[in-house]
PDB file of C-alpha atoms in Angstrom:
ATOM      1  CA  UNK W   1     -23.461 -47.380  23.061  1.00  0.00           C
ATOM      2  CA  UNK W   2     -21.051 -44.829  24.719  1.00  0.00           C
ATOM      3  CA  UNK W   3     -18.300 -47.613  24.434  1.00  0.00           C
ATOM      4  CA  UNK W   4     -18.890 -48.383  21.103  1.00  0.00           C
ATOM      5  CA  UNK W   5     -18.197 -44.659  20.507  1.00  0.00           C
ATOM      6  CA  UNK W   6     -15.107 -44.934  21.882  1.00  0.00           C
ATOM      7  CA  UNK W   7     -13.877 -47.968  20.796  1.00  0.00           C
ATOM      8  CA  UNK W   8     -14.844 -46.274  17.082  1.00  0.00           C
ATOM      9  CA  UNK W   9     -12.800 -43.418  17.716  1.00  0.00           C
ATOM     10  CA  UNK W  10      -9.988 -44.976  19.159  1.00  0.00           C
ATOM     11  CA  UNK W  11      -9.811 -47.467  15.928  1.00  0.00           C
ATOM     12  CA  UNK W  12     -10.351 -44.927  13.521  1.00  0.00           C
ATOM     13  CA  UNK W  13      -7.886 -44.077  10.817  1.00  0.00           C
ATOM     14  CA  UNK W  14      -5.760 -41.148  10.500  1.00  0.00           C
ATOM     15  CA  UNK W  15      -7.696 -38.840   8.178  1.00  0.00           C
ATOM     16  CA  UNK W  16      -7.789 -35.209   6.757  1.00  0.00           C
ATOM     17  CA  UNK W  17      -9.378 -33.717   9.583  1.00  0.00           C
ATOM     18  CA  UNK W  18      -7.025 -34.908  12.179  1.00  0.00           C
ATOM     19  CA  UNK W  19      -4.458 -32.756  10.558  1.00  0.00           C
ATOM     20  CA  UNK W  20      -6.724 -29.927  10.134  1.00  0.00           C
ATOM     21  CA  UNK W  21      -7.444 -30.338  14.226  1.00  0.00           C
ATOM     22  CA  UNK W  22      -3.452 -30.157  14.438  1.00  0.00           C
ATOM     23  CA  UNK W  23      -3.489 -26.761  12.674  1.00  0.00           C
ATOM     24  CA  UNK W  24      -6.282 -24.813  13.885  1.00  0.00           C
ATOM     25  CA  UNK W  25      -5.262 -26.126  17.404  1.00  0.00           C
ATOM     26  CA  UNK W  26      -1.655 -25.588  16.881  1.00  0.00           C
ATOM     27  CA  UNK W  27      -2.345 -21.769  15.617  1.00  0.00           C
ATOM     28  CA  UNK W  28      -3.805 -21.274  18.951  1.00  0.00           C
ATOM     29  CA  UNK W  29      -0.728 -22.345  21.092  1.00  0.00           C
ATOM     30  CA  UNK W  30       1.597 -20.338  18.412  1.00  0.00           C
ATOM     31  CA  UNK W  31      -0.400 -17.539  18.793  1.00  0.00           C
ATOM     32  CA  UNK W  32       0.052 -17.925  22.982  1.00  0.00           C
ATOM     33  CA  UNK W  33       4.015 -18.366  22.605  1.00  0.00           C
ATOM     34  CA  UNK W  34       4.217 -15.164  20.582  1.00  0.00           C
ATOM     35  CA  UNK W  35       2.194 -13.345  22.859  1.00  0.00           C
ATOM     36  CA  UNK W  36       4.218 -14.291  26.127  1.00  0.00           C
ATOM     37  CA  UNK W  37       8.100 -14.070  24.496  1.00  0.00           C
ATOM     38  CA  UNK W  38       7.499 -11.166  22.509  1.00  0.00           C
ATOM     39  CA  UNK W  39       7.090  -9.141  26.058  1.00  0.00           C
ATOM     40  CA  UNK W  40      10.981  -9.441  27.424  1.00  0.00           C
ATOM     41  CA  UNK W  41      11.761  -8.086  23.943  1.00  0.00           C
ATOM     42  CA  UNK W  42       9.291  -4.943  23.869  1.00  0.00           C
ATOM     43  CA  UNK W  43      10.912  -4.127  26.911  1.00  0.00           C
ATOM     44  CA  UNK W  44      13.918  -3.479  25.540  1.00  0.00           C
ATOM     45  CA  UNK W  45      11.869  -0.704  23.282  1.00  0.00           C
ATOM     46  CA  UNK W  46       9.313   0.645  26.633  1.00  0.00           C
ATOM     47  CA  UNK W  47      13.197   1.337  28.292  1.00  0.00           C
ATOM     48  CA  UNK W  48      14.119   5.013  25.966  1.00  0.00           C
ATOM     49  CA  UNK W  49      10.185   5.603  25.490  1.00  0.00           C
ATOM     50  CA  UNK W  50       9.401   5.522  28.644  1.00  0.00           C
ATOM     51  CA  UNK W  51      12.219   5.701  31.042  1.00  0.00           C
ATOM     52  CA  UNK W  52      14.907   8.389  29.119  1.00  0.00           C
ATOM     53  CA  UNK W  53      15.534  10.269  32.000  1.00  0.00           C
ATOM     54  CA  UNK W  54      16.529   6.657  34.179  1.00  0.00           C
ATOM     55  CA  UNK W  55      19.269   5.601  31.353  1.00  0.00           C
ATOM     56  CA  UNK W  56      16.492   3.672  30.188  1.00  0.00           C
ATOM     57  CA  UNK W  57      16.161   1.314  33.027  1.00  0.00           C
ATOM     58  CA  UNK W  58      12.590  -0.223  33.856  1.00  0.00           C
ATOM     59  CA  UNK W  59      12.146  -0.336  37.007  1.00  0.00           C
ATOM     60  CA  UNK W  60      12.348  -4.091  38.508  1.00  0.00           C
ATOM     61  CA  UNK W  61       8.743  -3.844  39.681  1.00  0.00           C
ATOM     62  CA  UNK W  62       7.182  -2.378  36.208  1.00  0.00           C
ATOM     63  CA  UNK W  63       9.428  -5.502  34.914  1.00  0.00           C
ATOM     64  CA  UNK W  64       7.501  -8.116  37.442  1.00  0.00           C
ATOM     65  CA  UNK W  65       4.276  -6.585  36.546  1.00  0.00           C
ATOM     66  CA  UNK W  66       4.779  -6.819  32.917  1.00  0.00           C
ATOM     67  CA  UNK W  67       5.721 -10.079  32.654  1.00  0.00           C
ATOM     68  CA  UNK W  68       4.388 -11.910  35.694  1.00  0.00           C
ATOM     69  CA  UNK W  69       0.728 -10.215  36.075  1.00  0.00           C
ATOM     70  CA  UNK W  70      -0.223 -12.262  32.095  1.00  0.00           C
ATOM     71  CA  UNK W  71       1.564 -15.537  34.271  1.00  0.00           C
ATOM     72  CA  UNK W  72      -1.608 -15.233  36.987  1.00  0.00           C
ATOM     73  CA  UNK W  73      -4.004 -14.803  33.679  1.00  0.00           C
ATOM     74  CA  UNK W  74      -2.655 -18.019  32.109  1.00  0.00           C
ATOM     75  CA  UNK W  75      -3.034 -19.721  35.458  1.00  0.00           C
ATOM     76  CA  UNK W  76      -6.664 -18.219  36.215  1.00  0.00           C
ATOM     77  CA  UNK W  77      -7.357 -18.903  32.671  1.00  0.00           C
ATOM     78  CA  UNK W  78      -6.518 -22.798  32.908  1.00  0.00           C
ATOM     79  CA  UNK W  79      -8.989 -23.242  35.797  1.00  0.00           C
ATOM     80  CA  UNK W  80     -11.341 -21.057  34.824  1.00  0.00           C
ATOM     81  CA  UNK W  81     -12.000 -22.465  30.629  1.00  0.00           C
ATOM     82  CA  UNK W  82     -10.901 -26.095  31.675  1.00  0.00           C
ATOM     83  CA  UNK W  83     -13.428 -26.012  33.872  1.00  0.00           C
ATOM     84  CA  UNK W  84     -16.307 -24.827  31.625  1.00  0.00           C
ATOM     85  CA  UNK W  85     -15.176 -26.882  29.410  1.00  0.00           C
ATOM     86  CA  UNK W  86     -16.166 -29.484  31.281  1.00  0.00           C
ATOM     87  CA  UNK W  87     -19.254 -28.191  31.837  1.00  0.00           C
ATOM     88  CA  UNK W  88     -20.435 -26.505  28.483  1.00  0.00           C
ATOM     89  CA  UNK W  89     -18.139 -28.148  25.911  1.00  0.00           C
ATOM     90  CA  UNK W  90     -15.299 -27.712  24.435  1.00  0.00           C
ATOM     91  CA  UNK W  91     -16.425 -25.779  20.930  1.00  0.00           C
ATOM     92  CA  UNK W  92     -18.179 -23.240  22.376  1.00  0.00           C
ATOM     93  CA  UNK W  93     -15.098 -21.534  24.280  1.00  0.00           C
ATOM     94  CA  UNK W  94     -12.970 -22.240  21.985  1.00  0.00           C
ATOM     95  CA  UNK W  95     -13.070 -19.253  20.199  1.00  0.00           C
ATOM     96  CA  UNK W  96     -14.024 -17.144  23.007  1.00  0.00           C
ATOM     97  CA  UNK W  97     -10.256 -17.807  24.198  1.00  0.00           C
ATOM     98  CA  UNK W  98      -9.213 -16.741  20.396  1.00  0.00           C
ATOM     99  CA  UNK W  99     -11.520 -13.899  20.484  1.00  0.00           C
ATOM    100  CA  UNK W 100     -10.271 -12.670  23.617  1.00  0.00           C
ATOM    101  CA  UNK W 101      -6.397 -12.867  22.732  1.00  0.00           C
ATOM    102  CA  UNK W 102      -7.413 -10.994  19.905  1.00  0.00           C
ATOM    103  CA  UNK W 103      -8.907  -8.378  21.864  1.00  0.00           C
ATOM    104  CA  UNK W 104      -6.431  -8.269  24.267  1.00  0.00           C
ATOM    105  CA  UNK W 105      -3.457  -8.263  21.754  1.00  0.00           C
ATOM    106  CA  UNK W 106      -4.991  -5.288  20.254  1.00  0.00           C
ATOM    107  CA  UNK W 107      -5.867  -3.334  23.287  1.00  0.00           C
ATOM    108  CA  UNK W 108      -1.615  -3.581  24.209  1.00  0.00           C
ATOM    109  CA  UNK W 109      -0.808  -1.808  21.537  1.00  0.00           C
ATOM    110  CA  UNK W 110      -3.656   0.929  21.597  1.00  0.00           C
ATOM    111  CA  UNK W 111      -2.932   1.874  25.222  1.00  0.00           C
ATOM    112  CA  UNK W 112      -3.805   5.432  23.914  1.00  0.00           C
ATOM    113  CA  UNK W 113      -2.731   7.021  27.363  1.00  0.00           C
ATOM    114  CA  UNK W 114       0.377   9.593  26.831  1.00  0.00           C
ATOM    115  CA  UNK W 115       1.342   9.577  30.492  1.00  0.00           C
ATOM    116  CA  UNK W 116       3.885   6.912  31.333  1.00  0.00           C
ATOM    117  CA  UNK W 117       1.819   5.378  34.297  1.00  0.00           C
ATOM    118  CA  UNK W 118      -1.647   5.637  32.255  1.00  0.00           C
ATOM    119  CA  UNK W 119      -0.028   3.736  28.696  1.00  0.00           C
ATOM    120  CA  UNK W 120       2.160   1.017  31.573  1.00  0.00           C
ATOM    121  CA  UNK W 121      -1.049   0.416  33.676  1.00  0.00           C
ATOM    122  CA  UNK W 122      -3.144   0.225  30.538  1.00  0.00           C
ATOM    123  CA  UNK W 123      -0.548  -2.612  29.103  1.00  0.00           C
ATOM    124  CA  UNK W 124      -0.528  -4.579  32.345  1.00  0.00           C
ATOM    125  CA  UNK W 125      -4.340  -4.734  32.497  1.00  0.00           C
ATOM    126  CA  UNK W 126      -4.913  -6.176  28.874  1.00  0.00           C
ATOM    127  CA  UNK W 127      -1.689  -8.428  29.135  1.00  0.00           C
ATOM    128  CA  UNK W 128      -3.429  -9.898  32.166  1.00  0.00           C
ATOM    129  CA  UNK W 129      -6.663 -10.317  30.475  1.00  0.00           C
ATOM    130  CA  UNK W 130      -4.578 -11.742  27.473  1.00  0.00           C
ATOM    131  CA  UNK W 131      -3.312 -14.164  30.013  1.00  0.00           C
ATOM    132  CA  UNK W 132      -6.808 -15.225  30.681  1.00  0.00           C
ATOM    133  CA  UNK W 133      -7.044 -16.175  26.929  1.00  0.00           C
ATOM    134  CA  UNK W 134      -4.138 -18.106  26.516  1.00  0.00           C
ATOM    135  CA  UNK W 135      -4.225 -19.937  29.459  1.00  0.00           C
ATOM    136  CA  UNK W 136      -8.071 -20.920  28.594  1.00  0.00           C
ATOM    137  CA  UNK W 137      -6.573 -22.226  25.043  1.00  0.00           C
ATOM    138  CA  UNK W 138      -4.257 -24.595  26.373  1.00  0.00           C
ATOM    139  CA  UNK W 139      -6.500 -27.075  28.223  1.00  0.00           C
ATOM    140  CA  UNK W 140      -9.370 -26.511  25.124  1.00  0.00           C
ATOM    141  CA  UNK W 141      -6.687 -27.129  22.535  1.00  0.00           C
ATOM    142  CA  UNK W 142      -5.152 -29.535  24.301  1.00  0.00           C
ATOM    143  CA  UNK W 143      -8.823 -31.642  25.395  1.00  0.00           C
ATOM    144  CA  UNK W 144      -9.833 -30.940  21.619  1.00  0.00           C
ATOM    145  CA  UNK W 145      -7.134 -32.371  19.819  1.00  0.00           C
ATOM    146  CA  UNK W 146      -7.125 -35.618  22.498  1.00  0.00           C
ATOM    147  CA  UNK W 147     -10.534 -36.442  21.753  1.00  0.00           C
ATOM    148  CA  UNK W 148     -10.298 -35.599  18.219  1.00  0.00           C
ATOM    149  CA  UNK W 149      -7.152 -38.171  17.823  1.00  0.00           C
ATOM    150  CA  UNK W 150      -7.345 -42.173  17.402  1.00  0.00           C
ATOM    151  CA  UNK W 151      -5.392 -44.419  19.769  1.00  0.00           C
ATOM    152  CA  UNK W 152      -2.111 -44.716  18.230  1.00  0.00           C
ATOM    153  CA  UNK W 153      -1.493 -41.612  16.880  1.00  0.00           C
ATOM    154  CA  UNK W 154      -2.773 -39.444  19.957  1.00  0.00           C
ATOM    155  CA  UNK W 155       0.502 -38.837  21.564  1.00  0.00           C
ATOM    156  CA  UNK W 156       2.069 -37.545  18.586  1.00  0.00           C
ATOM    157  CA  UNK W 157      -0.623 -35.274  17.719  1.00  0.00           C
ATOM    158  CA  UNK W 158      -0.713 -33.401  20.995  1.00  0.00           C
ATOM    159  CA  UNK W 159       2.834 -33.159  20.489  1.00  0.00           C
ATOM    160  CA  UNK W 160       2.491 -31.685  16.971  1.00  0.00           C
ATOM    161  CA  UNK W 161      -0.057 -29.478  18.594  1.00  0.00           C
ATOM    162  CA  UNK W 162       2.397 -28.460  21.182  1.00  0.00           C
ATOM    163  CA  UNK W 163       5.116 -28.431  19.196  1.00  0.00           C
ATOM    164  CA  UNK W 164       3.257 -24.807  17.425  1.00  0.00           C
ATOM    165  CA  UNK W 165       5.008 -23.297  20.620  1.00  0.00           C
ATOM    166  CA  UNK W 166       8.397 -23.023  19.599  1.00  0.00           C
ATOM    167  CA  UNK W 167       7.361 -21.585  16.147  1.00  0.00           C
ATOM    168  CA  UNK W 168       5.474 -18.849  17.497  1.00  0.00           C
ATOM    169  CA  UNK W 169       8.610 -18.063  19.536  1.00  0.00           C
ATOM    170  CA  UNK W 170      10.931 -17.564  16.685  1.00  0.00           C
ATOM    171  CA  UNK W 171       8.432 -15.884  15.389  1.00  0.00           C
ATOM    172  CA  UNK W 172       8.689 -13.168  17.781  1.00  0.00           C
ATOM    173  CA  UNK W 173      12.203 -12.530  17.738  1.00  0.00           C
ATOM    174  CA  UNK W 174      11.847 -12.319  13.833  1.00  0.00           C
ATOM    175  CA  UNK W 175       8.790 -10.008  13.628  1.00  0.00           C
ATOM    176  CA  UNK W 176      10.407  -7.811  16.380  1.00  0.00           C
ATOM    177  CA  UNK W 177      14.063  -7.380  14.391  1.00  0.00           C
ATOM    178  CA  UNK W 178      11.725  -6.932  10.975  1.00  0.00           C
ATOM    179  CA  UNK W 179       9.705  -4.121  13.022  1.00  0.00           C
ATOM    180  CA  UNK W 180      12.695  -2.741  14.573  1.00  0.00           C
ATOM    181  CA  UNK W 181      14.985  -2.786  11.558  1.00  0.00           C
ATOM    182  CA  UNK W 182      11.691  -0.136   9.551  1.00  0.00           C
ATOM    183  CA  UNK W 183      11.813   1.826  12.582  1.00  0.00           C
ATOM    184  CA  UNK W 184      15.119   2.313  13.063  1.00  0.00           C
ATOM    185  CA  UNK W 185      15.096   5.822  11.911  1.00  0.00           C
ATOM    186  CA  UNK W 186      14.454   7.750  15.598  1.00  0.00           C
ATOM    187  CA  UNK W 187      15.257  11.677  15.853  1.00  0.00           C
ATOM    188  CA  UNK W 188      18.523  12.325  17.220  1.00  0.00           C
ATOM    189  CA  UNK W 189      17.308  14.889  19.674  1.00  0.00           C
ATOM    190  CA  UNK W 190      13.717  13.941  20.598  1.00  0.00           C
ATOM    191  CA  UNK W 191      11.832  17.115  22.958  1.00  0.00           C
ATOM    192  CA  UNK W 192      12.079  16.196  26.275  1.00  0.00           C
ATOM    193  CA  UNK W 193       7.882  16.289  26.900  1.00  0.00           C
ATOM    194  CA  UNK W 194       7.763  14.018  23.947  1.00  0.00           C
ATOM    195  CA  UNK W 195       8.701   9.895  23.786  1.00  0.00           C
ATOM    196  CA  UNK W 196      10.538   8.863  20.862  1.00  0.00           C
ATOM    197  CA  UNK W 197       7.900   8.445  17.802  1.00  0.00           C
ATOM    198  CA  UNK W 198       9.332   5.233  16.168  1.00  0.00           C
ATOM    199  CA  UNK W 199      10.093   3.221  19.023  1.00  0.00           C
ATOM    200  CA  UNK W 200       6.867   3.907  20.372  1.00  0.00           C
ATOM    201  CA  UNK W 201       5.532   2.730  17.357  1.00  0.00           C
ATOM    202  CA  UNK W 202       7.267  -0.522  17.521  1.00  0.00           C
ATOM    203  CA  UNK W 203       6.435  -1.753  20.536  1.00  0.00           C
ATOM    204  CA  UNK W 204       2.838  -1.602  19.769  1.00  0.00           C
ATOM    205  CA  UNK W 205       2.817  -2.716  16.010  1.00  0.00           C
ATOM    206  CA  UNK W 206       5.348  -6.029  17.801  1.00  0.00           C
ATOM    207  CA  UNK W 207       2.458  -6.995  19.725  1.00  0.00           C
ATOM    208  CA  UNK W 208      -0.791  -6.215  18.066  1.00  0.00           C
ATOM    209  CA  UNK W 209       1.278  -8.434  15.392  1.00  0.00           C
ATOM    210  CA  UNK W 210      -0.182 -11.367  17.558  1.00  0.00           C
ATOM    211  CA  UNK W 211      -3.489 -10.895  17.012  1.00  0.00           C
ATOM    212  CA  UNK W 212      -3.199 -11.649  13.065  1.00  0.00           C
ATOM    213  CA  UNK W 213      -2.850 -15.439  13.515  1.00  0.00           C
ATOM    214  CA  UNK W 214      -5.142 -15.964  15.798  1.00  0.00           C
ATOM    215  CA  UNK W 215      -7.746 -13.611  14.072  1.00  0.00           C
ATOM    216  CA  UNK W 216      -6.867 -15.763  10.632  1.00  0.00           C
ATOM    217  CA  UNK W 217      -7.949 -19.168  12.531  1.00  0.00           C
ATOM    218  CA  UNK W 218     -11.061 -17.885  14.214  1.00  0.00           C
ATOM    219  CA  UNK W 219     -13.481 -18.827  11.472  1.00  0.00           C
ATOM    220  CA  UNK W 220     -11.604 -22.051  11.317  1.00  0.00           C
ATOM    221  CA  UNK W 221     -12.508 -23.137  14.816  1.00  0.00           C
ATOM    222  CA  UNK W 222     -16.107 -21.640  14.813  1.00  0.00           C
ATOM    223  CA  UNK W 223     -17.125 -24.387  12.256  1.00  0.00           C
ATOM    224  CA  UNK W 224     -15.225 -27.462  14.147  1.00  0.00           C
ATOM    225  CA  UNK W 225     -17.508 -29.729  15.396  1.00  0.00           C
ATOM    226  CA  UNK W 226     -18.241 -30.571  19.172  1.00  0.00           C
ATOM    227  CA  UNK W 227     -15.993 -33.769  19.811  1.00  0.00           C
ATOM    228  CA  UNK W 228     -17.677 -36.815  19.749  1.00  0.00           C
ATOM    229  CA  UNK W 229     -16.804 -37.770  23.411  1.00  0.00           C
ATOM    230  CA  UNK W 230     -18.378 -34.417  25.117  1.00  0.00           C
ATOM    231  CA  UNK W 231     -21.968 -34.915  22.855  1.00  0.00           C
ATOM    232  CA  UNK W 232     -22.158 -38.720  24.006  1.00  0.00           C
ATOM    233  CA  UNK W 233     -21.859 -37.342  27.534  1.00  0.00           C
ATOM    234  CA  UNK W 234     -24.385 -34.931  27.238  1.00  0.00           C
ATOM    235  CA  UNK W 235     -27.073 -37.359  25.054  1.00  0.00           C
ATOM    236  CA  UNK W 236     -26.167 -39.546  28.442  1.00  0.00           C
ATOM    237  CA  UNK W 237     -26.943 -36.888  30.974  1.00  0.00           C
ATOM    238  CA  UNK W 238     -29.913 -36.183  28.969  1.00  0.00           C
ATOM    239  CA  UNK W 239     -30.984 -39.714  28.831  1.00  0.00           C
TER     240      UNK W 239
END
């Protein structure tokens, strides 16, 4: 019987739904490429908030922690989802990876601190836990669209799936000159107790931008089915 299965999905033709996999699993990995590349660019913007009395240097280790502590998320977040996936199925997490970039997206840009170290340490935390989230997406997105696909066409799928990264990087770079370009307005002679009021603004408007595509696919991937492959295993470990 389990054969059969496959053998059916293997043969089957391309259809609506395929596509429709392509695009809610595709939002997901555009969604994680705008999250990681919009960071080197907000740093440009955390540099006079932050660091006006430094010439607006970062310092190399706020840098590494910045951008490398949401690198140990992704990885943690691979094991950790493509594991339970395994386990639990794929549908379930699915859009507990969504719901926690979404989360996590948000809680970057409402790091409500006013100190320097409280609003840096309070970005670092939530970019690791947005790590977390994207790295559980791409296995799930990845195993989804895989077992969703037929035979000939499942290469080119995952690809198309894949291929969502390099929008949501251009993305970035154009939502961050857009943001930058309203903002672009800063007082001449800010008070020195104070950080400047626009750029501040950016930087967090930049990257609670990424939780709008994701949030806008979340209903999408709450009614996808559980793929066809991880219910025959369970009716056989039931059996």
């Amino acid at each position: 019987m389990a054969l059969k299965l496959l053998l059916a999905l293997d043969s089957a033709k391309t259809q609506y739904y395929h596509f429709k996999a392509i695009i809610i699993a595709g939002m997901g990995l555009f969604t994680d490429a705008y999250d990681l590349f919009s960071i080197p660019l907000v740093l440009k913007l955390l540099g006079p908030v932050y660091y006006a009395n430094t010439s607006h240097q970062i310092p190399p280790y706020v840098t590494s922690a910045i951008i490398g502590v949401p690198l140990l998320g992704t990885a943690i977040g691979q094991l950790l989802f493509g594991r339970l996936g395994d386990l639990g199925g794929r549908r379930r997490l699915y859009g507990v990876t969504l719901l926690l970039m979404i989360l996590s997206s948000l809680g970057c840009g409402f790091s409500i601190c006013k100190k320097r170290t409280c609003v840096l340490s309070s970005l670092v935390f939530f970019r690791f836990l947005l790590g977390i989230g994207i790295g559980g997406d791409y296995p799930l997105s990845a195993t989804i669209m895989s077992e969703f696909a037929n035979k000939r066409t499942r290469g080119a799928f995952i690809a198309a799936v894949f291929s969502m990264q390099g929008f949501g990087i251009l993305a970035s770079s154009i939502v961050t000159m857009i943001v930058c370009s309203i903002f672009n307005h800063p007082p001449s002679h800010p008070p020195p107790d104070r950080t400047p009021h626009s750029a501040d603004w950016a930087w967090r408007i930049i990257l609670m931008i990424g939780a709008v595509p994701a949030a806008l696919t979340f209903y999408w991937r709450m009614l996808m089915p559980e793929t066809a492959r991880i219910l025959e295993d369970q009716d056989i470990g039931n059996w």
